[in-house]
Every structure is written in C-alpha cells, then in structure tokens.
Coordinates of C-alpha atoms in Angstrom, one line a residue:
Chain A
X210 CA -33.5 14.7 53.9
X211 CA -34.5 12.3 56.6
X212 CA -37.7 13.1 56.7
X213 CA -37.9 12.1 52.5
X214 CA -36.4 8.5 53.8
X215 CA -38.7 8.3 56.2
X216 CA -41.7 8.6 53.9
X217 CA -40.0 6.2 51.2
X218 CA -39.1 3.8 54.4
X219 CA -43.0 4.4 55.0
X220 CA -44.2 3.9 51.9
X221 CA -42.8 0.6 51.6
X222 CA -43.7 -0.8 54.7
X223 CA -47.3 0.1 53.8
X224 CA -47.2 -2.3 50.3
X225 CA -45.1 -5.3 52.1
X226 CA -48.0 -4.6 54.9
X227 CA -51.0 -4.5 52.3
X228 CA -49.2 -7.4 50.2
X229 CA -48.7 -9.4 53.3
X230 CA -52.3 -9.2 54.2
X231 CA -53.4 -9.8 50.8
X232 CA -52.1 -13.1 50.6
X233 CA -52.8 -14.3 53.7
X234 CA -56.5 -12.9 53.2
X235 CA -56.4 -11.0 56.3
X236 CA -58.9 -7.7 56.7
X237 CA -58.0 -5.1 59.2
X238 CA -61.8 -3.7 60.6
X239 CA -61.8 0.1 61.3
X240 CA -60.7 0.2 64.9
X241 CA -57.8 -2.4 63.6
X242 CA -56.5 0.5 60.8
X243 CA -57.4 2.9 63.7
X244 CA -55.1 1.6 66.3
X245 CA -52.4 1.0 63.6
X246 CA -52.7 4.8 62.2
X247 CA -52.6 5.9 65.3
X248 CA -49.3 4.0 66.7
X249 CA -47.3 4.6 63.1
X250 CA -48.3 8.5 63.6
X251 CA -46.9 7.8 67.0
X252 CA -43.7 6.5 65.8
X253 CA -42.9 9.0 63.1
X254 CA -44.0 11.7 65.8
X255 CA -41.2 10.3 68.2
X256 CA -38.7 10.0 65.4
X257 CA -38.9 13.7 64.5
X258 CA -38.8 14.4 68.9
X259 CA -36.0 12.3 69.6
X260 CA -34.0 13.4 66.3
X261 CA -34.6 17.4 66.8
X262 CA -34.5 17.0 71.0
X263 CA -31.3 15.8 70.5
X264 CA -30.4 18.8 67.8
X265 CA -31.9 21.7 70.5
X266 CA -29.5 19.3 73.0
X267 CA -31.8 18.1 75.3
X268 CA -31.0 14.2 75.4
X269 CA -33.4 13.5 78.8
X270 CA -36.6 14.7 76.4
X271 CA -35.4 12.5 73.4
X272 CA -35.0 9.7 75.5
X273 CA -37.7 9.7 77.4
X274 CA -40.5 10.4 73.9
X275 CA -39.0 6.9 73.4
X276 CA -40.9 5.7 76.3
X277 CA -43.8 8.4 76.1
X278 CA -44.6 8.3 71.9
X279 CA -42.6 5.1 70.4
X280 CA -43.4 2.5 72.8
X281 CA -47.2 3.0 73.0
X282 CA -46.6 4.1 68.8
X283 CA -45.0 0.9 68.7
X284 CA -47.9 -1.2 71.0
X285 CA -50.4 -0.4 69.4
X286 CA -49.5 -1.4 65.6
X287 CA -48.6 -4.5 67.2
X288 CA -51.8 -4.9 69.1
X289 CA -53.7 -4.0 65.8
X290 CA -52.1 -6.0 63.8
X291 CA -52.3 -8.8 66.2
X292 CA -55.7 -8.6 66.7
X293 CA -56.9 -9.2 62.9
X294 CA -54.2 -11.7 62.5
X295 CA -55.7 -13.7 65.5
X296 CA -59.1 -12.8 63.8
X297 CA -58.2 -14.8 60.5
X298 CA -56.4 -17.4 62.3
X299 CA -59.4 -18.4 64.4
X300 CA -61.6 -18.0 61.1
X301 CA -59.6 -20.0 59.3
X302 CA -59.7 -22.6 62.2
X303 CA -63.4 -22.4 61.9
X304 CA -63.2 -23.0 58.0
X305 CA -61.0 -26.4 58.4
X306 CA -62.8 -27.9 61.4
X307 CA -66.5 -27.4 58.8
X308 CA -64.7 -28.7 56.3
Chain B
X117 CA -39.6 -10.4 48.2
X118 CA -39.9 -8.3 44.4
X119 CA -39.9 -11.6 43.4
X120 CA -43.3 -12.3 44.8
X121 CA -44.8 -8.5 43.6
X122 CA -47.6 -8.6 41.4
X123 CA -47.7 -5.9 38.6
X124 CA -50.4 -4.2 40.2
X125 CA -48.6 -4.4 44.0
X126 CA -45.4 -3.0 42.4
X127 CA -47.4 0.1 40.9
X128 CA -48.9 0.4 44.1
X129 CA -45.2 0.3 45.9
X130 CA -44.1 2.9 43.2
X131 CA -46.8 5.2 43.8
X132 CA -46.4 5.7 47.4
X133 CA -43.0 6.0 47.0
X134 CA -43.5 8.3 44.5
X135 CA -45.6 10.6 46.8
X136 CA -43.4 10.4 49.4
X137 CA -40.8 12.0 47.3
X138 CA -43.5 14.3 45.5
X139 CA -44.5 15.6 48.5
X140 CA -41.1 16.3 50.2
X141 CA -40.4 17.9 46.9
X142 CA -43.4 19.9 46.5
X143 CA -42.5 21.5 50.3
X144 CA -39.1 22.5 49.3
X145 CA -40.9 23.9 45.7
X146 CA -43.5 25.7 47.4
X147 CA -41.1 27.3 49.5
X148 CA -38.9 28.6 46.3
X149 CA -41.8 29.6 44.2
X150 CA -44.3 30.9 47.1
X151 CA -43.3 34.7 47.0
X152 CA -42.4 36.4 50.2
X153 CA -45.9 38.5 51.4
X154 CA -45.7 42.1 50.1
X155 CA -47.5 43.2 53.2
X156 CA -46.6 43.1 56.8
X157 CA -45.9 39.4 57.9
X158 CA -47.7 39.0 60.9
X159 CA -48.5 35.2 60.5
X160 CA -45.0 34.3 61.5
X161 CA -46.7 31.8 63.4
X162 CA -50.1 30.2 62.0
X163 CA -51.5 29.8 65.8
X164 CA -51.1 33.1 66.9
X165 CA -53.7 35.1 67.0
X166 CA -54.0 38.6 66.6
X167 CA -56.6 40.8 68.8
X168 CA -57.8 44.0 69.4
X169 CA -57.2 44.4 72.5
X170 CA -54.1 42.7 74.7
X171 CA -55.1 40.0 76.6
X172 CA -53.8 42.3 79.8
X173 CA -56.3 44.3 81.0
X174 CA -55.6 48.0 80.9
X175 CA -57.1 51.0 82.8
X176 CA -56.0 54.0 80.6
X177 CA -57.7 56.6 83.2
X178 CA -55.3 55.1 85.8
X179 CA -52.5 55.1 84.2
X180 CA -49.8 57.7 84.1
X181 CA -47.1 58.4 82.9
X182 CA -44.0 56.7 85.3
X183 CA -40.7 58.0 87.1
X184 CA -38.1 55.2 85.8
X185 CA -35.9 56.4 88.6
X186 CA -38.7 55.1 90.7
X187 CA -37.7 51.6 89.7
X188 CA -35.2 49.3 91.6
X189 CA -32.8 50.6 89.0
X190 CA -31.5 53.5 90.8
X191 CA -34.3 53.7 93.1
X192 CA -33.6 50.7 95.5
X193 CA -32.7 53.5 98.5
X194 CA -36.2 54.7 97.9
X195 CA -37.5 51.2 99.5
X196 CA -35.0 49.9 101.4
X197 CA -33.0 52.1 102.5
X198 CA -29.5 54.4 101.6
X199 CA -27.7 51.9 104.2
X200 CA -29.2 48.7 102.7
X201 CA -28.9 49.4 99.6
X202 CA -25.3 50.1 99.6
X203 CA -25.2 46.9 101.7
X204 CA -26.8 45.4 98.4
X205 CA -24.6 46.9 95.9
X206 CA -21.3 46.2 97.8
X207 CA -22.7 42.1 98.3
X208 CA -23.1 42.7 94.0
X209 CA -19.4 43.8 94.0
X210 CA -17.8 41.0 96.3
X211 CA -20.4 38.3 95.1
X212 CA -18.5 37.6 91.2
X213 CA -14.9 38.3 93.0
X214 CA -15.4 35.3 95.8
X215 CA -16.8 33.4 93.7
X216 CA -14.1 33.8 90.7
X217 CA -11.9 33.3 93.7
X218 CA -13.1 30.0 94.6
X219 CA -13.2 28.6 90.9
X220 CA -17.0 28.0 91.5
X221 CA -18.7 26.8 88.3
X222 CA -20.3 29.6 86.0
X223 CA -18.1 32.2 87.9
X224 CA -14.5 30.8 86.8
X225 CA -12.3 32.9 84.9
X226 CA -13.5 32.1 81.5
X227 CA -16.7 33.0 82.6
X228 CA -15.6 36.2 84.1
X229 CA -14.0 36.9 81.2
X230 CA -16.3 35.8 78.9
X231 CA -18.7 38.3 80.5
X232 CA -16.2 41.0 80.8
X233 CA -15.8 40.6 76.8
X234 CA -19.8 40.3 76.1
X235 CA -19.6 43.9 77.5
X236 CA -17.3 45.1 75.4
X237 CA -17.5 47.2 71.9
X238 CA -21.1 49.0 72.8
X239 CA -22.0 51.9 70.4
X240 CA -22.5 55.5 72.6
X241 CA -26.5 55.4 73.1
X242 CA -28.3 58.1 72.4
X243 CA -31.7 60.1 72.2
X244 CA -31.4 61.5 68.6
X245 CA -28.7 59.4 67.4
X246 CA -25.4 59.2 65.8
X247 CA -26.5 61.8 62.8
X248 CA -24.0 60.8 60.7
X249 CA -25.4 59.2 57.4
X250 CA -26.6 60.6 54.5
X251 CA -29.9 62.2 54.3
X252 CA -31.7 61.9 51.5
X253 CA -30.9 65.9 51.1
X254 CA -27.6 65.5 51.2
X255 CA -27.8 63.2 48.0
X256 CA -30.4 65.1 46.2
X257 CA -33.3 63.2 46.5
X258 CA -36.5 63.3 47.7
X259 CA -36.9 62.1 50.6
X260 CA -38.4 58.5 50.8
X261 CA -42.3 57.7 51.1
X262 CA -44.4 54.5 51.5
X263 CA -47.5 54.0 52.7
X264 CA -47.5 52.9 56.2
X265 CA -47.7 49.4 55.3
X266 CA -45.0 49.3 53.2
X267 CA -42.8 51.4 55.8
X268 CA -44.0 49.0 58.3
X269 CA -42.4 46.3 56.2
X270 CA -39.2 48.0 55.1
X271 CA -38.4 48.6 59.1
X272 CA -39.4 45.5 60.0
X273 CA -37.1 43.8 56.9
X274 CA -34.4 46.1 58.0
X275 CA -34.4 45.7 61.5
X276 CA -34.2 41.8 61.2
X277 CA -31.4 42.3 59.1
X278 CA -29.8 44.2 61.3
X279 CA -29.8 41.7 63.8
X280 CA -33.8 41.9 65.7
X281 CA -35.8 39.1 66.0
X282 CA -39.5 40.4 65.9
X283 CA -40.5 43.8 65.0
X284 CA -44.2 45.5 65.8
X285 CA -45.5 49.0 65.8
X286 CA -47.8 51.3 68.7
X287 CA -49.3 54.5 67.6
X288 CA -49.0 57.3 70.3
X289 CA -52.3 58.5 70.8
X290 CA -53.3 60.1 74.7
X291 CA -53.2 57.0 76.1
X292 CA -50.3 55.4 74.5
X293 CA -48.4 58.0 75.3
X294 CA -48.6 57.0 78.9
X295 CA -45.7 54.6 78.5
X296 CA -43.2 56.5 77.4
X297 CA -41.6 57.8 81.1
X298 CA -42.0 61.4 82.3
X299 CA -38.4 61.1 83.7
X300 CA -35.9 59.0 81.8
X301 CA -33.4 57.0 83.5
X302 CA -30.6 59.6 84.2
X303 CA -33.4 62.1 85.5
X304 CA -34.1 64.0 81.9
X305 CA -37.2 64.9 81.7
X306 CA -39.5 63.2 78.1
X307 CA -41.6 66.2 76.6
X308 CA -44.1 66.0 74.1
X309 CA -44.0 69.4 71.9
X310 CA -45.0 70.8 68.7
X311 CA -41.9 71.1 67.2
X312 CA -40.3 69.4 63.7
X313 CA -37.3 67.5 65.2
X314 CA -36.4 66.6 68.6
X315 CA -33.8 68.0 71.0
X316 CA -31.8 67.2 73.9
X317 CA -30.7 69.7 76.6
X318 CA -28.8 69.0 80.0
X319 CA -32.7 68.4 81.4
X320 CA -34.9 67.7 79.3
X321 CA -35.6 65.2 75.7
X322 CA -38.0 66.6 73.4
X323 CA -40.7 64.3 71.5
X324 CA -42.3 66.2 68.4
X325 CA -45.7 65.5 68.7
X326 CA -45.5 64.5 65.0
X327 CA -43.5 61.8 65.9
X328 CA -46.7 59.5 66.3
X329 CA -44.9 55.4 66.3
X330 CA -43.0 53.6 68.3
X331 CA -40.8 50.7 66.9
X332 CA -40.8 48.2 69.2
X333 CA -38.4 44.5 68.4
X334 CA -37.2 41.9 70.4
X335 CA -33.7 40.4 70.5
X336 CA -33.0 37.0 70.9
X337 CA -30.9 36.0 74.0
X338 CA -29.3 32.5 74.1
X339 CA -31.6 30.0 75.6
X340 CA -29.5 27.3 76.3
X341 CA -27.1 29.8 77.7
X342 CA -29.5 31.2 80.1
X343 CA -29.9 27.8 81.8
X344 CA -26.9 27.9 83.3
X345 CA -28.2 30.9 85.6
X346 CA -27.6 32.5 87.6
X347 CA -24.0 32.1 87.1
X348 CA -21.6 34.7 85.3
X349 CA -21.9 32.5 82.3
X350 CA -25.8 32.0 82.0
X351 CA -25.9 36.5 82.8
X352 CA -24.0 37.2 79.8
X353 CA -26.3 36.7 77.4
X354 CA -28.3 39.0 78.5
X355 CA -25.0 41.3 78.6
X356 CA -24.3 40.5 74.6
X357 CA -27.7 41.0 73.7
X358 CA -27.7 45.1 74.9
X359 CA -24.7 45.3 73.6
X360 CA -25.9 44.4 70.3
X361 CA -28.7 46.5 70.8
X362 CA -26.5 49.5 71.2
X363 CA -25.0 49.0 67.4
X364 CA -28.7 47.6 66.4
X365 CA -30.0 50.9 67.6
X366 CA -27.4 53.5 66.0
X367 CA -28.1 51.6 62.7
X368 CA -32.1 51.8 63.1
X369 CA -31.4 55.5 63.8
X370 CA -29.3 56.0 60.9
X371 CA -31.7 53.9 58.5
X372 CA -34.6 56.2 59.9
X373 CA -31.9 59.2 59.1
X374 CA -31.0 58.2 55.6
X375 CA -34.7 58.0 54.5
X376 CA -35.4 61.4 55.7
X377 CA -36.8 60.6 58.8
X378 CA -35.8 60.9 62.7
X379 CA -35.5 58.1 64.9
X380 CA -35.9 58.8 68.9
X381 CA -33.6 56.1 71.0
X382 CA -32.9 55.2 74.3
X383 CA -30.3 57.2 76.1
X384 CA -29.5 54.3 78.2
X385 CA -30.4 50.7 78.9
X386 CA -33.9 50.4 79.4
X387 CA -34.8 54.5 78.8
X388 CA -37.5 56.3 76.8
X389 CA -40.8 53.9 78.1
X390 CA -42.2 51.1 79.4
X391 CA -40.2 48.1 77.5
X392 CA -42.8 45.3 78.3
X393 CA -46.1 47.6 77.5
X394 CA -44.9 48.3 74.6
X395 CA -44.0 45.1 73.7
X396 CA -47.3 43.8 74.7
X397 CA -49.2 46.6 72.6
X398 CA -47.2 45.7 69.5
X399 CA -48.0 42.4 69.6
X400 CA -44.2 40.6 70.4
X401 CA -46.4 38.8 72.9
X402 CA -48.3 39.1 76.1
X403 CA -47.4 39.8 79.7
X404 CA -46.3 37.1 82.2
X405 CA -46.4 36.2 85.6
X406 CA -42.5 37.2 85.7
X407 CA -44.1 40.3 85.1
X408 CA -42.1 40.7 81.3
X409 CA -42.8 40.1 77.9
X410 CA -43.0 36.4 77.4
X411 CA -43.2 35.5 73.2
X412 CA -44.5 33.0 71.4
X413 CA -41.3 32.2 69.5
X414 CA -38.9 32.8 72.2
X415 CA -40.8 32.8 75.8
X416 CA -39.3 34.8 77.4
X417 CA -35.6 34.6 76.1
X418 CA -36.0 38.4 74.6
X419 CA -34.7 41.6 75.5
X420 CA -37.6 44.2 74.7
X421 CA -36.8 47.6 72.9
X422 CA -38.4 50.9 71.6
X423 CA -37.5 53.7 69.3
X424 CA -39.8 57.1 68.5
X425 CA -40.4 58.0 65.3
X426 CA -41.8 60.3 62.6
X427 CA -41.7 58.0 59.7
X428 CA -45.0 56.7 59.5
X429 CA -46.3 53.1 60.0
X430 CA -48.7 50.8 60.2
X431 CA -49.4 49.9 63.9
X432 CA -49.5 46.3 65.1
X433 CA -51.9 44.6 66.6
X434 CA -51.8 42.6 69.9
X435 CA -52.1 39.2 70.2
X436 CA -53.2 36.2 72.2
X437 CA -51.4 33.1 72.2
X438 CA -52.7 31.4 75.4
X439 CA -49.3 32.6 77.6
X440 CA -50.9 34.5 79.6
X441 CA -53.8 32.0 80.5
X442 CA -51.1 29.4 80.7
X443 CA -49.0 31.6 82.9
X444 CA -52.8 31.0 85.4
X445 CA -52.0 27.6 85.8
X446 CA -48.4 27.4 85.5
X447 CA -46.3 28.8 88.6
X448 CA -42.8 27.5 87.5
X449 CA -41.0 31.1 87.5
X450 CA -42.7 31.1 90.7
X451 CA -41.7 28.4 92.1
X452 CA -38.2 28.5 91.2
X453 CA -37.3 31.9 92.2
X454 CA -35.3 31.7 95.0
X455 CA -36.3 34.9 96.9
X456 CA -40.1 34.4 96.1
X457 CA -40.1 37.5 94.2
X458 CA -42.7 36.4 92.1
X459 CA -46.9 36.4 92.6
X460 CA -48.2 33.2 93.1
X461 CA -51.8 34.2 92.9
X462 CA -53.8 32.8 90.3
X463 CA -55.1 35.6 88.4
X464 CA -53.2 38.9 88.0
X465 CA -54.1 41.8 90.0
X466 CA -54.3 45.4 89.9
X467 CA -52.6 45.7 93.1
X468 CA -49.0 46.8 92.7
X469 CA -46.1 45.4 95.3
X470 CA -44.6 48.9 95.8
X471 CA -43.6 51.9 93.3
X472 CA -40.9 50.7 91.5
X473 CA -44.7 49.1 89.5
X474 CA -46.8 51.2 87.2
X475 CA -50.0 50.9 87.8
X476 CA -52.8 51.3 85.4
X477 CA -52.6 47.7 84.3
X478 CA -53.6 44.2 85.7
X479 CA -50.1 42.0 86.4
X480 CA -48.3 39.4 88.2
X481 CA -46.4 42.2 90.6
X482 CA -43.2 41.3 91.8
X483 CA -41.4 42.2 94.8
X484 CA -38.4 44.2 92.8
X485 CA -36.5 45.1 95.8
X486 CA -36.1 41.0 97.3
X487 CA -35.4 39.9 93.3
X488 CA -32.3 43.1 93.2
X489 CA -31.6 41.7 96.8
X490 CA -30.9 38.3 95.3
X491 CA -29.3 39.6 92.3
X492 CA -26.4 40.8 94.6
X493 CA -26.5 37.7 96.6
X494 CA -25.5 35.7 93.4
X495 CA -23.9 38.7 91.7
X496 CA -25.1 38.8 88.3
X497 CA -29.1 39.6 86.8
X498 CA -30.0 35.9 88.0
X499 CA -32.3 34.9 84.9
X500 CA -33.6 32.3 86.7
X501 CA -37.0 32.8 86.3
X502 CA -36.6 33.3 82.7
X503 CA -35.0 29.6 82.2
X504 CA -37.6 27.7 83.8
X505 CA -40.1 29.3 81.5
X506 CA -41.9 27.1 79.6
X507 CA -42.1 28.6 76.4
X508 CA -38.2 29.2 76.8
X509 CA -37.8 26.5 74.1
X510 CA -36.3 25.8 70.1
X511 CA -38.6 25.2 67.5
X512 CA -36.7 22.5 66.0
X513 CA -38.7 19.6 67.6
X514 CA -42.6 19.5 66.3
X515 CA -43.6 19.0 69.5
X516 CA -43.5 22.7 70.9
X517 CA -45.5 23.4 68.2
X518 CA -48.0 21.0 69.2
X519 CA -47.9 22.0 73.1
X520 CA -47.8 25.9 72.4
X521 CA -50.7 25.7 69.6
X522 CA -52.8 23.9 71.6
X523 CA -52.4 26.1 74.7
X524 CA -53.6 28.9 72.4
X525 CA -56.7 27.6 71.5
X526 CA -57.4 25.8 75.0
X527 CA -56.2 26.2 78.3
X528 CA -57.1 22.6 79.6
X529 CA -54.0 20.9 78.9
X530 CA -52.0 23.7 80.2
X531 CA -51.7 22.0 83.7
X532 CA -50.6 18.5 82.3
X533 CA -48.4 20.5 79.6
X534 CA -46.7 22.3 82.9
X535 CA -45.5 18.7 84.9
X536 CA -44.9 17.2 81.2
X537 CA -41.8 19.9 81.1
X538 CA -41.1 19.5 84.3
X539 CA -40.4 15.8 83.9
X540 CA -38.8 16.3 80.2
X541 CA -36.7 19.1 80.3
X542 CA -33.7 20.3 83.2
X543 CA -34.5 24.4 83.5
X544 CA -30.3 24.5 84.6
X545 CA -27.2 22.8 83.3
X546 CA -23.7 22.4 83.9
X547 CA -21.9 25.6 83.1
X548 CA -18.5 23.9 82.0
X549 CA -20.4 21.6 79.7
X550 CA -21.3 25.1 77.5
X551 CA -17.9 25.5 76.9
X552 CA -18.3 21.8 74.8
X553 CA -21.4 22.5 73.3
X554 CA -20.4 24.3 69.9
X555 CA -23.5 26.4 70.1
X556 CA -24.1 28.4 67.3
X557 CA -23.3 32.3 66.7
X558 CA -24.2 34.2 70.1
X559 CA -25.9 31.0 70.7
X560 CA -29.3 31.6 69.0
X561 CA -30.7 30.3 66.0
X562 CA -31.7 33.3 63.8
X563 CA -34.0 31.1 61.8
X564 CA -36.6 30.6 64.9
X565 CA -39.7 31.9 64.7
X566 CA -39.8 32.6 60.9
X567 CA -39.8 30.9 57.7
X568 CA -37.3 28.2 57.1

C-alpha cells in the first residue's frame, strides 16, 4: 500500500516539477535529468531500506541508508536542479542586460 | 496550485497518477491471474543459477563412503582423547547450570526453559518409518504414478506444506551413493541390496537398490534468534527446528507410504548421509567456508535433511549463486569464531583437518574437535559462526536482493559488500530484548524465499 502512495506522491511531484519548469522556461540538459533520476531512485531506494530494515528489526541499517542512499539521493536532485536553475538565471541575466 | 494547471498539465498529472496505480495494480493482478508453474519451481529466485556441476569441486574416485561415528559426534575420544573428552562433555554439563546459576543473559531461566521446552514433543525417528497410514492397497486403489516431474512437484508441494523450506532431489548412481554413510550414527551398518523394501535389524539398515532418490529440504531456523548465540536462547532454534523435523519426517514417510511408496529416514539426528553434500548436490545451495550448506534464501540459517526413496523423481540440479566465491573474500565466520575453528585460507582445499572430514571433495576444513571444545566451554551448539554470515539475512528490504544478485553474477563487490555488513548490521543482540520482540511463529517468516 505504501509503495502505491509512493508512486501517486511521485507522480505528482514530477507534474508540479515539469509545470514549475515550464513556466519559468527552465530546460534540464541530460546530465541535469541524469543527476536528478539518479538521486529520486536513491530516495525511493532508501525509503523501501529504511521502511523494511526496520520491519526485519534492524534499526542501525535503516538509519544509517539515511545517510548512505537518502542524503546523496537527496544531494543530488538538489544539485541538479540547482544547476539548470542557475543556468536560466544567468541566461536570463544575459537576455536583460542585451536588452 | 490546480488553480494554475492547464488542461493539458492536469491530463498529464492524471496520467502519471494513473500509472502509478495501474502498475501497483497490474503487480497484485499478475500475481492472481499468473498460474502457479505446473513443473518443478526452481526459479524461486530469478538470480540463481542452476549448473551442472556444483560449484565444489568433487573427486568421485577419492571419495568413499564415511564412518559418521568418525565425526566429533561420538568420535571426539578418537582425537582427543577418552580423558579429555569426558573433560569436554562434563564442562557441556556444568557450563548451562553455572551459568543459569548466575542469571547470565541468554542462560536465565526462561531461556533454560525455553530450550528445555523447544526439545520437547519429538516424534520416535526412524529408518522405515511410522507404517501406519493407509496404503493405497489398503483402500483399493492403484497405487499412485506421475512422471518424475510431477512427483518431484507433489513432494516438494507437500513437504513445504508440511513445514520445509526448500526441497531438491539427488539420484543415487555409484558415485552418489558415496554420501550416504557406511556406518550410521548408532554403529548400524547402511547396505545397498537387491531387495523390494528395506529392513532394519539390530546391525544393519537395508537400502533396496531400487530405491534410486534422495529428498533432500531445508528447514528454516530463526535468524534473528540465532544472533543472540551462543547463548541458551540463540541454541534453541536450532533445537525447535529438529524437533520439527522429527514430525516433518514421520509425515514425509507416511505421504511416501500412502502413495504406495517407501520412504528411508534418518534413525537419528543427522543419520543416513552426508547432510551438506547432499544439500549441495540438490541444489539448496553451495558449500561454505563454515564448511555447511550456506543458501541463497536463508544463508546459512538451515538445518539440512535427507530421506531415501523408491518413488521416482526428477533430480535437481546444482546451483551457483556466487556464495561460494564470496565466501573467498569474505572471512567473517572466520573471524568471529572464537576458537579459530574455521580455515582462513583463501581458496578451499582438498586437505582435510583430521577424520571426523570426508574427503573426496574440496572445502573450507574445520578443526571439529576445538569448535565441540568451545561448544562445552559455552554449553550449547554456539551458532556463532552461522550469525555473522552474510547471507544470514530477511528478504523484506530490496537491498539483499541487490547485494546477493550482484554477488552472483560478479565477485568484485563482494569485498566492499563484506565491510558494508559489517558497518550496517550487529551479528549479536541482547538476549532479553527477544523476549520483547513479538517475532513471528518459531520466529521465521514462511514466505522467504518464495512467492509473495
């Protein structure tokens, strides 16, 4: 059952995510999607560890995916996103200054 | 935020919603509507692979047939000594009483009795078996016939219903043959002879030669009860799992009996042959370097058993799921043993540590006679080995699937995979805290390794 959530949660963080860069006319290039794929696979692979670690009762393994698979998971979407965001902005610099 | 959706973005929202929930449904549909396999399911786990030949090298012109009273068993005078080795069974005696004296954890009196009770209930063991259902005979029909495939199945069905966890098959042939002992446990000798149904006298068990497969299934011991070794506490599963054998193997015999066939048993714990070989043969997984059956849905958290029979079947094949490569680079059983019983070379060996080992084979050796010296020093089986396994893990998380795929198709991670358990997993845990747990029945999860 949590695993349906999690692909409905997923699901709609992907449109706010594509409508978000929509309007603000913001491309992601392919090592951008790349580092994003890879740190949302990250995340959803450290939900399912820390959920079903603590279910086979090992709470030192769930804990520590959060530090081994979510924080890098959750780095590198940032730095992805970050990185076409700073992208557009400094394009969009360019555009105002030539105008 | 809906407020600002286009038309187009909302159908796009509504879509991947839509396949989030189509394909969490479509899983749970497939599951209803995919029919169970009609033939022998052997791909209980998709990265296992099945082989010709074991991934334990055999010499079959070496090999013979082995003495079980030869092993540390009943055999430790043979090594050490009559006067040591009553020194050694008196320290197993006084070990569990001391302990239970001073309250120590995993010996205190729940434990004890906990044990005591695991213990408790065993079926009478026997060679030709209880003999008291109804053959087919008796009730006027013929008697029942499959092909060997479908027999294969109907055991294997059976026996998991009765309460094993994996189920293969080895067909005798002259070298197969070699692991059944020439002198069971209580000093009865095993004869192969050309006879229609077995027999039993005060000296001897008789095979019929027609009687051409072995049965060979696992039990599933209590993982998270075996890392509390080598305490009282953490012993007793291995104590409730041959206890369940004994009424697991009455009922096999008794199946085998009501279909019209015979089914051979052990007379005793860890009778008739060569649990481990057999269980390596029949593909329930591959030798270890703690020298014992080590699976790939369990590790090594298994109790290995055999029965004889004339029904026939369809043998299984071996397998290789990268344990035995990983057990190259791994040392942890090794390393935690506390009487170095265990090999620490590399590679196994066809060397054997003393006769209580069959040779014939290539293996991780172990010194039996200073691992039975620590038994007595802690006073129960130890297991300790066993819990810092590896592959002694639940299937619940997707990670272990991850780690024990990938160490079957390559062995290069299996050093980084080794310090990654280290670090993410404690081998042993507080005993008391196993009374809190609310583990399930006999602590296992039945569901492991197959199909959810």
């Amino acid at each position: 059952m949590q695993f349906l959530l999690i692909g409905l949660a997923l699901g709609l963080l992907i449109t706010v995510l594509v409508q978000f860069l929509n309007k603000n006319s913001i491309q992601l290039r392919w090592y951008e999607w790349l580092l994003v794929g890879v740190g949302v696979f990250l995340i959803v692979f450290n939900i399912d560890t820390f959920v079903y670690s603590r279910a086979e009762l090992e709470p030192k393994a769930a804990n520590l995916s959060l530090l081994f698979l979510g924080l890098p998971g959750l780095i590198f979407v940032v730095l992805g996103l970050r990185l076409a965001y700073s992208r557009a902005k400094s394009r969009a610099s360019k555009d105002t200054m030539a105008a | 935020m809906a407020g600002n959706l286009s038309r187009r973005e909302l159908l796009a929202a509504i879509g991947l919603a839509g396949t989030a929930v189509a394909l969490n449904a479509g899983e749970a549909a497939a599951d209803q509507l995919d029919p169970r396999p009609t033939t022998i399911d052997r791909s209980r786990l998709w990265w296992v692979k099945e082989s010709d030949k074991p991934t334990t090298e055999i010499d079959w012109q070496q090999m013979k047939r082995f003495d079980e009273t030869k092993t540390t068993r009943k055999g430790m005078p043979l090594y050490v000594g009559a006067d040591k080795a009553k020194e050694i069974a008196d320290l197993n005696t006084r070990t569990p009483l001391e302990a239970e004296q001073e309250q120590r954890p995993g010996y205190t009196t729940k434990d004890i009795a906990l044990k005591e009770a695991t213990n408790a209930g065993r079926v009478p063991m026997s060679f030709l078996g209880p003999n008291k259902a109804t053959t087919p005979k008796d009730r006027g029909v013929p008697m029942y016939e499959g092909t060997p495939e479908e027999n294969t199945q109907i055991v294997t069905a059976a026996l998991r219903h009765m309460g094993a966890a994996t189920v293969g098959v080895v067909e005798l042939d002259s070298n197969t043959e070699k692991l059944i002992y020439s002198i069971d446990s209580d000093g009865k000798a095993i004869v192969f002879e050309d006879v229609e149904v077995g027999s039993e006298d005060e000296k001897k068990r008789v095979l019929p030669k027609k009687a051409r497969w072995v049965i060979v299934y696992t039990i599933q011991m209590s993982t998270e009860t075996m890392r509390r070794s080598p305490t009282m506490l953490g012993s007793q599963t291995t104590t409730l799992t041959y206890t369940r054998h004994t009424q697991i193997q009455a009922q096999l015999q008794e199946f085998l009996r009501a279909l019209g066939y015979h089914g051979y048993g052990e007379a005793s714990t860890n009778a008739l042959g060569i649990a481990p070989a057999f269980g390596v043969l029949a593909g329930l997984g591959e030798l270890s370097r703690l020298n014992r059956l080590v699976t790939p849905e369990y590790g090594p958290m298994v109790r290995v058993f055999k029965m004889v029979t004339d029904l026939p079947l369809a043998p299984t094949k071996p397998i290789d799921a990268g344990i035995l490569e990983f057990c190259k680079n791994c040392k942890k059983c090794a390393e935690a043993c506390p009487s170095k019983s265990l090999s620490f070379d590399r590679e196994p060996t066809w060397e054997t540590k003393g006769g209580w080992n069959s040779p014939g084979h290539k293996a991780w050796f172990e010194d039996s006679t200073s691992c039975r010296a620590y038994w007595a020093a802690v006073g129960t089986n130890c297991g300790i080995c066993f819990a810092s396994c590896p592959y002694a893990k639940s299937d619940l998380a997707s990670v272990h699937t991850l780690v024990k795929a990938t160490a079957s198709a390559t062995p290069i991670f299996d050093g980084m995979f080794r310090k990654l358990d280290d670090v993410f997993y404690d081998d042993f845990k507080d005993p008391e805290e196993w009374w809190r747990q609310n583990l399930p029945e006999m602590g296992i999860d039945t569901t492991q390794g197959h199909k959810k």
